[in-house]
mmCIF file of C-alpha atoms in Angstrom:
data_model
loop_
_atom_site.group_PDB
_atom_site.id
_atom_site.type_symbol
_atom_site.label_atom_id
_atom_site.label_comp_id
_atom_site.label_asym_id
_atom_site.label_seq_id
_atom_site.Cartn_x
_atom_site.Cartn_y
_atom_site.Cartn_z
ATOM 1 C CA UNK E 248 0.000 0.000 0.000
ATOM 2 C CA UNK E 249 1.308 3.459 -0.870
ATOM 3 C CA UNK E 250 0.083 6.566 0.937
ATOM 4 C CA UNK E 251 1.133 9.983 -0.322
ATOM 5 C CA UNK E 252 0.377 13.611 0.504
ATOM 6 C CA UNK E 253 1.654 16.569 -1.434
ATOM 7 C CA UNK E 254 2.530 20.151 -0.581
ATOM 8 C CA UNK E 255 0.204 23.092 -1.378
ATOM 9 C CA UNK E 256 -0.305 24.365 -4.909
ATOM 10 C CA UNK E 257 -2.982 25.988 -7.024
ATOM 11 C CA UNK E 258 -5.799 23.556 -7.867
ATOM 12 C CA UNK E 259 -8.038 23.556 -10.922
ATOM 13 C CA UNK E 260 -10.477 20.861 -9.812
ATOM 14 C CA UNK E 261 -12.885 20.145 -12.680
ATOM 15 C CA UNK E 262 -10.318 20.310 -15.465
ATOM 16 C CA UNK E 263 -7.840 18.412 -13.298
ATOM 17 C CA UNK E 264 -10.345 15.584 -12.758
ATOM 18 C CA UNK E 265 -10.803 15.275 -16.508
ATOM 19 C CA UNK E 266 -7.035 15.255 -17.082
ATOM 20 C CA UNK E 267 -6.575 12.613 -14.386
ATOM 21 C CA UNK E 268 -8.967 10.150 -15.997
ATOM 22 C CA UNK E 269 -7.571 10.832 -19.483
ATOM 23 C CA UNK E 270 -4.096 9.999 -18.188
ATOM 24 C CA UNK E 271 -5.010 7.151 -15.820
ATOM 25 C CA UNK E 272 -5.146 4.222 -18.342
ATOM 26 C CA UNK E 273 -1.466 4.798 -19.087
ATOM 27 C CA UNK E 274 -0.611 4.690 -15.374
ATOM 28 C CA UNK E 275 -2.808 1.680 -14.636
ATOM 29 C CA UNK E 276 -0.920 -0.475 -17.115
ATOM 30 C CA UNK E 277 2.331 0.259 -15.264
ATOM 31 C CA UNK E 278 1.062 -0.811 -11.830
ATOM 32 C CA UNK E 279 1.326 -4.575 -12.229
ATOM 33 C CA UNK E 280 4.695 -4.638 -10.465
ATOM 34 C CA UNK E 281 3.971 -2.179 -7.661
ATOM 35 C CA UNK E 282 4.277 1.598 -7.630
ATOM 36 C CA UNK E 283 7.700 2.745 -8.844
ATOM 37 C CA UNK E 284 8.841 6.081 -7.490
ATOM 38 C CA UNK E 285 8.579 7.886 -10.824
ATOM 39 C CA UNK E 286 4.984 6.752 -11.294
ATOM 40 C CA UNK E 287 4.115 7.671 -7.691
ATOM 41 C CA UNK E 288 5.341 11.190 -8.381
ATOM 42 C CA UNK E 289 3.161 11.410 -11.488
ATOM 43 C CA UNK E 290 0.072 10.192 -9.639
ATOM 44 C CA UNK E 291 0.781 12.700 -6.870
ATOM 45 C CA UNK E 292 1.098 15.513 -9.400
ATOM 46 C CA UNK E 293 -2.276 14.673 -10.971
ATOM 47 C CA UNK E 294 -3.985 14.384 -7.579
ATOM 48 C CA UNK E 295 -2.349 17.608 -6.387
ATOM 49 C CA UNK E 296 -3.735 19.378 -9.446
ATOM 50 C CA UNK E 297 -7.236 18.590 -8.168
ATOM 51 C CA UNK E 298 -6.376 19.906 -4.700
ATOM 52 C CA UNK E 299 -3.049 20.003 -2.850
ATOM 53 C CA UNK E 300 -4.516 18.429 0.304
ATOM 54 C CA UNK E 301 -6.022 15.345 -1.332
ATOM 55 C CA UNK E 302 -4.386 12.011 -0.456
ATOM 56 C CA UNK E 303 -4.186 8.839 -2.510
ATOM 57 C CA UNK E 304 -3.356 5.212 -1.983
ATOM 58 C CA UNK E 305 -3.183 2.043 -4.055
ATOM 59 C CA UNK E 306 -4.497 -1.248 -2.732
ATOM 60 C CA UNK E 307 -5.604 -3.651 -1.655
ATOM 61 C CA UNK E 308 -5.960 -4.221 -5.309
ATOM 62 C CA UNK E 309 -6.767 -3.546 -7.792
ATOM 63 C CA UNK E 310 -8.076 -0.339 -6.216
ATOM 64 C CA UNK E 311 -7.333 3.366 -5.990
ATOM 65 C CA UNK E 312 -8.570 5.685 -3.262
ATOM 66 C CA UNK E 313 -8.439 9.465 -3.540
ATOM 67 C CA UNK E 314 -9.450 10.926 -0.203
ATOM 68 C CA UNK E 315 -9.799 14.208 1.596
ATOM 69 C CA UNK E 316 -8.529 12.575 4.773
ATOM 70 C CA UNK E 317 -11.804 13.209 6.587
ATOM 71 C CA UNK E 318 -11.774 16.948 5.816
ATOM 72 C CA UNK E 319 -15.344 17.958 4.976
ATOM 73 C CA UNK E 320 -14.217 20.682 2.594
ATOM 74 C CA UNK E 321 -12.638 18.062 0.319
ATOM 75 C CA UNK E 322 -15.332 15.388 0.435
ATOM 76 C CA UNK E 323 -17.269 16.766 -2.530
ATOM 77 C CA UNK E 324 -14.175 17.025 -4.706
ATOM 78 C CA UNK E 325 -13.225 13.408 -3.996
ATOM 79 C CA UNK E 326 -16.798 12.379 -4.818
ATOM 80 C CA UNK E 327 -16.721 14.169 -8.167
ATOM 81 C CA UNK E 328 -13.439 12.427 -8.983
ATOM 82 C CA UNK E 329 -15.022 9.097 -8.042
ATOM 83 C CA UNK E 330 -18.179 9.623 -10.118
ATOM 84 C CA UNK E 331 -16.092 10.326 -13.196
ATOM 85 C CA UNK E 332 -14.223 7.006 -12.837
ATOM 86 C CA UNK E 333 -14.306 4.449 -15.689
ATOM 87 C CA UNK E 334 -15.683 0.927 -15.430
ATOM 88 C CA UNK E 335 -12.407 -0.860 -16.059
ATOM 89 C CA UNK E 336 -12.224 -3.633 -13.472
ATOM 90 C CA UNK E 337 -10.584 -1.509 -10.777
ATOM 91 C CA UNK E 338 -12.285 -0.323 -7.598
ATOM 92 C CA UNK E 339 -12.267 3.435 -7.037
ATOM 93 C CA UNK E 340 -13.134 5.026 -3.708
ATOM 94 C CA UNK E 341 -13.610 8.669 -2.596
ATOM 95 C CA UNK E 342 -12.887 7.807 1.040
ATOM 96 C CA UNK E 343 -10.909 5.128 2.850
ATOM 97 C CA UNK E 344 -12.994 2.051 3.581
ATOM 98 C CA UNK E 345 -12.885 0.006 6.767
ATOM 99 C CA UNK E 346 -10.257 -2.746 6.859
ATOM 100 C CA UNK E 347 -10.470 -4.490 10.273
ATOM 101 C CA UNK E 348 -7.763 -7.007 9.331
ATOM 102 C CA UNK E 349 -5.211 -4.199 9.515
ATOM 103 C CA UNK E 350 -5.931 -3.690 13.225
ATOM 104 C CA UNK E 351 -3.787 -6.708 14.167
ATOM 105 C CA UNK E 352 -0.850 -5.758 11.985
ATOM 106 C CA UNK E 353 2.016 -3.317 12.335
ATOM 107 C CA UNK E 354 2.333 0.254 11.154
ATOM 108 C CA UNK E 355 5.513 2.195 10.495
ATOM 109 C CA UNK E 356 5.232 5.923 11.212
ATOM 110 C CA UNK E 357 8.370 8.009 10.908
ATOM 111 C CA UNK E 358 11.095 5.920 12.649
ATOM 112 C CA UNK E 359 8.757 3.954 14.893
ATOM 113 C CA UNK E 360 6.970 0.672 14.233
ATOM 114 C CA UNK E 361 3.725 0.189 16.158
ATOM 115 C CA UNK E 362 2.202 -3.182 16.948
ATOM 116 C CA UNK E 363 -1.474 -2.321 16.513
ATOM 117 C CA UNK E 364 -2.649 -5.235 18.641
ATOM 118 C CA UNK E 365 -1.715 -3.084 21.662
ATOM 119 C CA UNK E 366 -4.016 -0.171 20.761
ATOM 120 C CA UNK E 367 -6.780 0.408 23.298
ATOM 121 C CA UNK E 368 -9.562 2.972 23.297
ATOM 122 C CA UNK E 369 -11.798 4.490 25.902
ATOM 123 C CA UNK E 370 -15.227 5.008 24.337
ATOM 124 C CA UNK E 371 -17.922 7.349 25.640
ATOM 125 C CA UNK E 372 -21.213 7.559 23.770
ATOM 126 C CA UNK E 373 -22.823 10.993 23.655
ATOM 127 C CA UNK E 374 -26.441 10.435 22.633
ATOM 128 C CA UNK E 375 -27.203 14.161 22.589
ATOM 129 C CA UNK E 376 -24.684 14.760 19.799
ATOM 130 C CA UNK E 377 -24.980 11.251 18.298
ATOM 131 C CA UNK E 378 -21.203 10.889 18.629
ATOM 132 C CA UNK E 379 -18.642 8.649 20.308
ATOM 133 C CA UNK E 380 -15.827 10.451 22.123
ATOM 134 C CA UNK E 381 -12.574 8.491 21.955
ATOM 135 C CA UNK E 382 -9.492 8.339 24.142
ATOM 136 C CA UNK E 383 -6.701 6.436 22.370
ATOM 137 C CA UNK E 384 -3.785 4.643 24.032
ATOM 138 C CA UNK E 385 -0.744 2.685 22.918
ATOM 139 C CA UNK E 386 2.151 1.881 25.252
ATOM 140 C CA UNK E 387 4.593 3.307 22.694
ATOM 141 C CA UNK E 388 2.932 6.728 22.883
ATOM 142 C CA UNK E 389 5.491 7.411 25.630
ATOM 143 C CA UNK E 390 8.230 7.496 22.998
ATOM 144 C CA UNK E 391 6.708 9.527 20.142
ATOM 145 C CA UNK E 392 5.368 13.097 19.785
ATOM 146 C CA UNK E 393 1.671 13.921 19.908
ATOM 147 C CA UNK E 394 1.561 14.446 16.152
ATOM 148 C CA UNK E 395 2.581 10.814 15.624
ATOM 149 C CA UNK E 396 0.163 9.626 18.307
ATOM 150 C CA UNK E 397 -2.723 11.332 16.493
ATOM 151 C CA UNK E 398 -1.586 10.059 13.089
ATOM 152 C CA UNK E 399 -1.662 6.504 14.407
ATOM 153 C CA UNK E 400 -5.036 7.042 16.084
ATOM 154 C CA UNK E 401 -6.763 8.334 12.974
ATOM 155 C CA UNK E 402 -5.260 5.602 10.804
ATOM 156 C CA UNK E 403 -6.646 3.028 13.244
ATOM 157 C CA UNK E 404 -10.044 4.756 13.285
ATOM 158 C CA UNK E 405 -10.189 4.654 9.488
ATOM 159 C CA UNK E 406 -9.426 0.932 9.500
ATOM 160 C CA UNK E 407 -11.976 0.272 12.246
ATOM 161 C CA UNK E 408 -14.874 2.278 10.783
ATOM 162 C CA UNK E 409 -14.002 3.666 7.379
ATOM 163 C CA UNK E 410 -13.217 7.311 6.797
ATOM 164 C CA UNK E 411 -16.821 8.467 6.280
ATOM 165 C CA UNK E 412 -18.130 6.829 9.451
ATOM 166 C CA UNK E 413 -15.248 8.332 11.424
ATOM 167 C CA UNK E 414 -16.471 11.744 10.287
ATOM 168 C CA UNK E 415 -20.120 10.892 10.910
ATOM 169 C CA UNK E 416 -19.992 9.341 14.341
ATOM 170 C CA UNK E 417 -16.792 10.156 16.213
ATOM 171 C CA UNK E 418 -16.629 13.217 18.431
ATOM 172 C CA UNK E 419 -13.678 14.377 20.484
ATOM 173 C CA UNK E 420 -10.499 12.342 19.929
ATOM 174 C CA UNK E 421 -7.681 12.559 22.481
ATOM 175 C CA UNK E 422 -4.483 10.575 23.001
ATOM 176 C CA UNK E 423 -3.078 9.500 26.371
ATOM 177 C CA UNK E 424 -0.015 7.731 27.726
ATOM 178 C CA UNK E 425 -1.909 5.915 30.507
ATOM 179 C CA UNK E 426 -4.400 3.250 29.519
ATOM 180 C CA UNK E 427 -7.997 4.405 30.184
ATOM 181 C CA UNK E 428 -10.196 2.398 32.514
ATOM 182 C CA UNK E 429 -12.510 -0.036 30.722
ATOM 183 C CA UNK E 430 -10.552 0.464 27.476
ATOM 184 C CA UNK E 431 -11.445 -1.731 24.512
ATOM 185 C CA UNK E 432 -9.610 -2.844 21.373
ATOM 186 C CA UNK E 433 -10.503 -0.747 18.309
ATOM 187 C CA UNK E 434 -12.247 -3.755 16.775
ATOM 188 C CA UNK E 435 -15.101 -3.056 19.236
ATOM 189 C CA UNK E 436 -15.606 0.505 18.013
ATOM 190 C CA UNK E 437 -17.964 -0.432 15.185
ATOM 191 C CA UNK E 438 -20.369 -2.120 17.619
ATOM 192 C CA UNK E 439 -20.465 0.982 19.828
ATOM 193 C CA UNK E 440 -21.044 3.223 16.817
ATOM 194 C CA UNK E 441 -23.891 0.990 15.633
ATOM 195 C CA UNK E 442 -25.619 1.488 18.987
ATOM 196 C CA UNK E 443 -25.205 5.267 18.787
ATOM 197 C CA UNK E 444 -26.370 5.419 15.165
ATOM 198 C CA UNK E 445 -29.355 3.046 15.552
ATOM 199 C CA UNK E 446 -31.924 5.688 16.631
ATOM 200 C CA UNK E 447 -31.044 7.891 13.652
ATOM 201 C CA UNK E 448 -31.855 5.718 10.675
ATOM 202 C CA UNK E 449 -34.030 8.560 9.441
ATOM 203 C CA UNK E 450 -33.016 12.139 10.235
ATOM 204 C CA UNK E 451 -35.364 13.999 12.557
ATOM 205 C CA UNK E 452 -35.878 17.701 13.241
ATOM 206 C CA UNK E 453 -34.692 19.457 16.366
ATOM 207 C CA UNK E 454 -36.729 22.536 17.208
ATOM 208 C CA UNK E 455 -36.016 25.453 19.470
ATOM 209 C CA UNK E 456 -37.298 28.891 20.381
ATOM 210 C CA UNK E 457 -35.532 32.147 21.090
ATOM 211 C CA UNK E 458 -35.578 35.850 20.294
ATOM 212 C CA UNK E 459 -34.714 37.816 17.182
ATOM 213 C CA UNK E 460 -32.339 40.810 17.356
ATOM 214 C CA UNK E 461 -35.482 42.976 17.532
ATOM 215 C CA UNK E 462 -36.711 41.113 20.602
ATOM 216 C CA UNK E 463 -39.535 39.173 18.944
ATOM 217 C CA UNK E 464 -40.116 35.420 19.164
ATOM 218 C CA UNK E 465 -38.074 33.160 16.880
ATOM 219 C CA UNK E 466 -38.424 29.492 16.009
ATOM 220 C CA UNK E 467 -35.642 27.326 14.575
ATOM 221 C CA UNK E 468 -35.780 23.789 13.145
ATOM 222 C CA UNK E 469 -32.599 21.874 12.295
ATOM 223 C CA UNK E 470 -32.279 18.493 10.611
ATOM 224 C CA UNK E 471 -30.428 16.062 12.905
ATOM 225 C CA UNK E 472 -28.131 14.292 12.632
ATOM 226 C CA UNK E 473 -26.722 15.973 9.562
ATOM 227 C CA UNK E 474 -23.588 14.538 8.006
ATOM 228 C CA UNK E 475 -21.533 16.131 5.271
ATOM 229 C CA UNK E 476 -20.587 12.672 3.974
ATOM 230 C CA UNK E 477 -24.232 11.836 3.161
ATOM 231 C CA UNK E 478 -24.500 14.782 0.753
ATOM 232 C CA UNK E 479 -21.047 14.922 -0.814
ATOM 233 C CA UNK E 480 -21.939 17.048 -3.849
ATOM 234 C CA UNK E 481 -23.742 19.772 -1.892
ATOM 235 C CA UNK E 482 -20.907 22.311 -1.753
ATOM 236 C CA UNK E 483 -22.937 25.514 -2.173
ATOM 237 C CA UNK E 484 -24.802 27.210 0.673
ATOM 238 C CA UNK E 485 -28.056 28.923 -0.353
ATOM 239 C CA UNK E 486 -30.322 31.026 1.873
ATOM 240 C CA UNK E 487 -33.888 31.666 0.731
ATOM 241 C CA UNK E 488 -35.673 34.361 2.765
ATOM 242 C CA UNK E 489 -39.459 34.581 2.384
ATOM 243 C CA UNK E 490 -41.559 37.327 3.961
ATOM 244 C CA UNK E 491 -44.981 36.152 5.105
ATOM 245 C CA UNK E 492 -48.127 38.267 5.175
ATOM 246 C CA UNK E 493 -50.033 36.607 8.010
ATOM 247 C CA UNK E 494 -48.506 36.585 11.491
ATOM 248 C CA UNK E 495 -49.520 36.490 15.138
ATOM 249 C CA UNK E 496 -48.614 39.259 17.617
ATOM 250 C CA UNK E 497 -45.167 37.616 18.055
ATOM 251 C CA UNK E 498 -44.657 37.985 14.281
ATOM 252 C CA UNK E 499 -44.607 34.217 13.729
ATOM 253 C CA UNK E 500 -46.525 32.796 10.734
ATOM 254 C CA UNK E 501 -50.183 31.775 10.927
ATOM 255 C CA UNK E 502 -52.663 30.602 8.296
ATOM 256 C CA UNK E 503 -52.794 30.953 5.385
ATOM 257 C CA UNK E 504 -49.092 31.882 5.342
ATOM 258 C CA UNK E 505 -48.157 28.814 7.404
ATOM 259 C CA UNK E 506 -49.588 26.521 4.717
ATOM 260 C CA UNK E 507 -47.889 28.482 1.949
ATOM 261 C CA UNK E 508 -44.539 28.075 3.707
ATOM 262 C CA UNK E 509 -45.130 24.327 4.077
ATOM 263 C CA UNK E 510 -45.914 24.097 0.363
ATOM 264 C CA UNK E 511 -42.687 25.939 -0.442
ATOM 265 C CA UNK E 512 -40.763 23.491 1.749
ATOM 266 C CA UNK E 513 -42.368 20.567 -0.077
ATOM 267 C CA UNK E 514 -41.224 22.061 -3.371
ATOM 268 C CA UNK E 515 -37.669 22.147 -2.040
ATOM 269 C CA UNK E 516 -37.872 18.536 -0.864
ATOM 270 C CA UNK E 517 -39.172 17.509 -4.311
ATOM 271 C CA UNK E 518 -35.849 18.590 -5.836
ATOM 272 C CA UNK E 519 -34.277 15.427 -4.429
ATOM 273 C CA UNK E 520 -30.630 14.912 -3.579
ATOM 274 C CA UNK E 521 -29.572 18.021 -5.510
ATOM 275 C CA UNK E 522 -30.794 20.166 -2.592
ATOM 276 C CA UNK E 523 -30.584 19.555 1.139
ATOM 277 C CA UNK E 524 -32.832 21.536 3.461
ATOM 278 C CA UNK E 525 -30.624 21.719 6.543
ATOM 279 C CA UNK E 526 -32.520 24.205 8.735
ATOM 280 C CA UNK E 527 -35.090 26.971 8.723
ATOM 281 C CA UNK E 528 -35.848 29.800 11.099
ATOM 282 C CA UNK E 529 -38.857 32.074 11.451
ATOM 283 C CA UNK E 530 -39.240 35.447 13.089
ATOM 284 C CA UNK E 531 -39.812 39.149 12.443
ATOM 285 C CA UNK E 532 -42.189 38.316 9.600
ATOM 286 C CA UNK E 533 -39.929 36.152 7.484
ATOM 287 C CA UNK E 534 -38.694 32.580 7.190
ATOM 288 C CA UNK E 535 -35.151 31.760 6.091
ATOM 289 C CA UNK E 536 -34.477 28.348 4.569
ATOM 290 C CA UNK E 537 -30.849 27.213 4.937
ATOM 291 C CA UNK E 538 -29.951 24.927 2.046
ATOM 292 C CA UNK E 539 -26.948 23.098 0.635
ATOM 293 C CA UNK E 540 -26.992 22.580 -3.098
ATOM 294 C CA UNK E 541 -25.075 20.711 -5.773
ATOM 295 C CA UNK E 542 -23.844 23.732 -7.757
ATOM 296 C CA UNK E 543 -23.582 21.737 -11.006
ATOM 297 C CA UNK E 544 -27.146 20.389 -10.898
ATOM 298 C CA UNK E 545 -29.140 23.424 -12.056
ATOM 299 C CA UNK E 546 -30.902 23.562 -8.692
ATOM 300 C CA UNK E 547 -30.001 27.189 -7.976
ATOM 301 C CA UNK E 548 -31.905 28.373 -11.034
ATOM 302 C CA UNK E 549 -34.929 26.349 -9.933
ATOM 303 C CA UNK E 550 -34.752 27.872 -6.456
ATOM 304 C CA UNK E 551 -34.632 31.331 -8.036
ATOM 305 C CA UNK E 552 -37.808 30.514 -9.962
ATOM 306 C CA UNK E 553 -39.547 29.195 -6.845
ATOM 307 C CA UNK E 554 -38.637 32.318 -4.918
ATOM 308 C CA UNK E 555 -39.742 34.601 -7.762
ATOM 309 C CA UNK E 556 -43.198 32.968 -7.641
ATOM 310 C CA UNK E 557 -43.637 33.662 -3.900
ATOM 311 C CA UNK E 558 -46.772 35.788 -3.570
ATOM 312 C CA UNK E 559 -46.496 37.260 -0.062
ATOM 313 C CA UNK E 560 -43.654 39.703 -0.603
ATOM 314 C CA UNK E 561 -40.292 39.954 -2.260
ATOM 315 C CA UNK E 562 -38.186 36.848 -1.680
ATOM 316 C CA UNK E 563 -34.411 36.993 -1.485
ATOM 317 C CA UNK E 564 -31.995 34.256 -2.586
ATOM 318 C CA UNK E 565 -28.299 34.448 -1.709
ATOM 319 C CA UNK E 566 -25.526 31.900 -2.047
ATOM 320 C CA UNK E 567 -21.867 31.313 -1.286
ATOM 321 C CA UNK E 568 -19.442 28.398 -1.676
ATOM 322 C CA UNK E 569 -19.255 26.495 1.614
ATOM 323 C CA UNK E 570 -17.843 22.989 1.024
ATOM 324 C CA UNK E 571 -16.933 22.684 4.724
ATOM 325 C CA UNK E 572 -20.509 23.562 5.806
ATOM 326 C CA UNK E 573 -19.206 26.260 8.114
ATOM 327 C CA UNK E 574 -22.416 28.322 7.940
ATOM 328 C CA UNK E 575 -24.296 25.448 9.541
ATOM 329 C CA UNK E 576 -22.008 25.073 12.566
ATOM 330 C CA UNK E 577 -23.964 27.475 14.865
ATOM 331 C CA UNK E 578 -27.072 25.358 14.332
ATOM 332 C CA UNK E 579 -25.481 22.067 15.385
ATOM 333 C CA UNK E 580 -25.993 20.683 18.928
#
């Protein structure tokens, strides 16, 4: 297995993806006898052209993974690379998959070889956040810097769960040099995560109340849990603000505006996986829908048309690139 990461550069993602797949058949034919250094450098250059922080690895074969290393900002780019892949007998992955067999092997990091059979983890389920907080231990952590300790920990987590499930279900990750009480081998992590994830087969809505900057009542609804990895192409944040004509004394919507807002929401949901309704908030006579959209799907134009047809006042649609979903962070529990 080869794992490579390149230094920063200037990416040109869409064109670089096309160039990668045009060049790849030539490289694939040269991989029968491993990955020679010259070819590794060429693969790295093509991956770096998509984004300098993407990582790649060959194997177990025949397979190629191009990954964002769990960074949400890169997940969509890796997915677009993956969806452009040919059907040529190889397996292509946009994120590292679980490989539990690796958890009993050895891993060389820098100048130190770790026997992974000695890894232990303290696991604490947090049902409120639908996450598992992890405390990682290996007896050799006494002899290596924290950076190496964390590198080992995240490699083990990827092998135990797969990169996407690490991002979905793990919370705080810390490393320690004293074995935690009731620590478990990482092979048990998937069972704990299954218990945490079980109640959330279908996303629900969390609702809350507060006050607007003008001191009026406000209501917020947020889809939960909400995972970037489940909507990899939705890189564009879109806010649709709709004024409503019928409100109670707290300036919250009442009929018939309440029904009109529900119908608008249904129209958004009918757009399918191209658009994710992540949250909405009402107050001061308007409702703001917080959306994430596949920018290459034509959905933004459809949202503009929906908003233009709103009959209770002038709607406003704004958008900005947000592949890391940073706008949504204040709405997360």
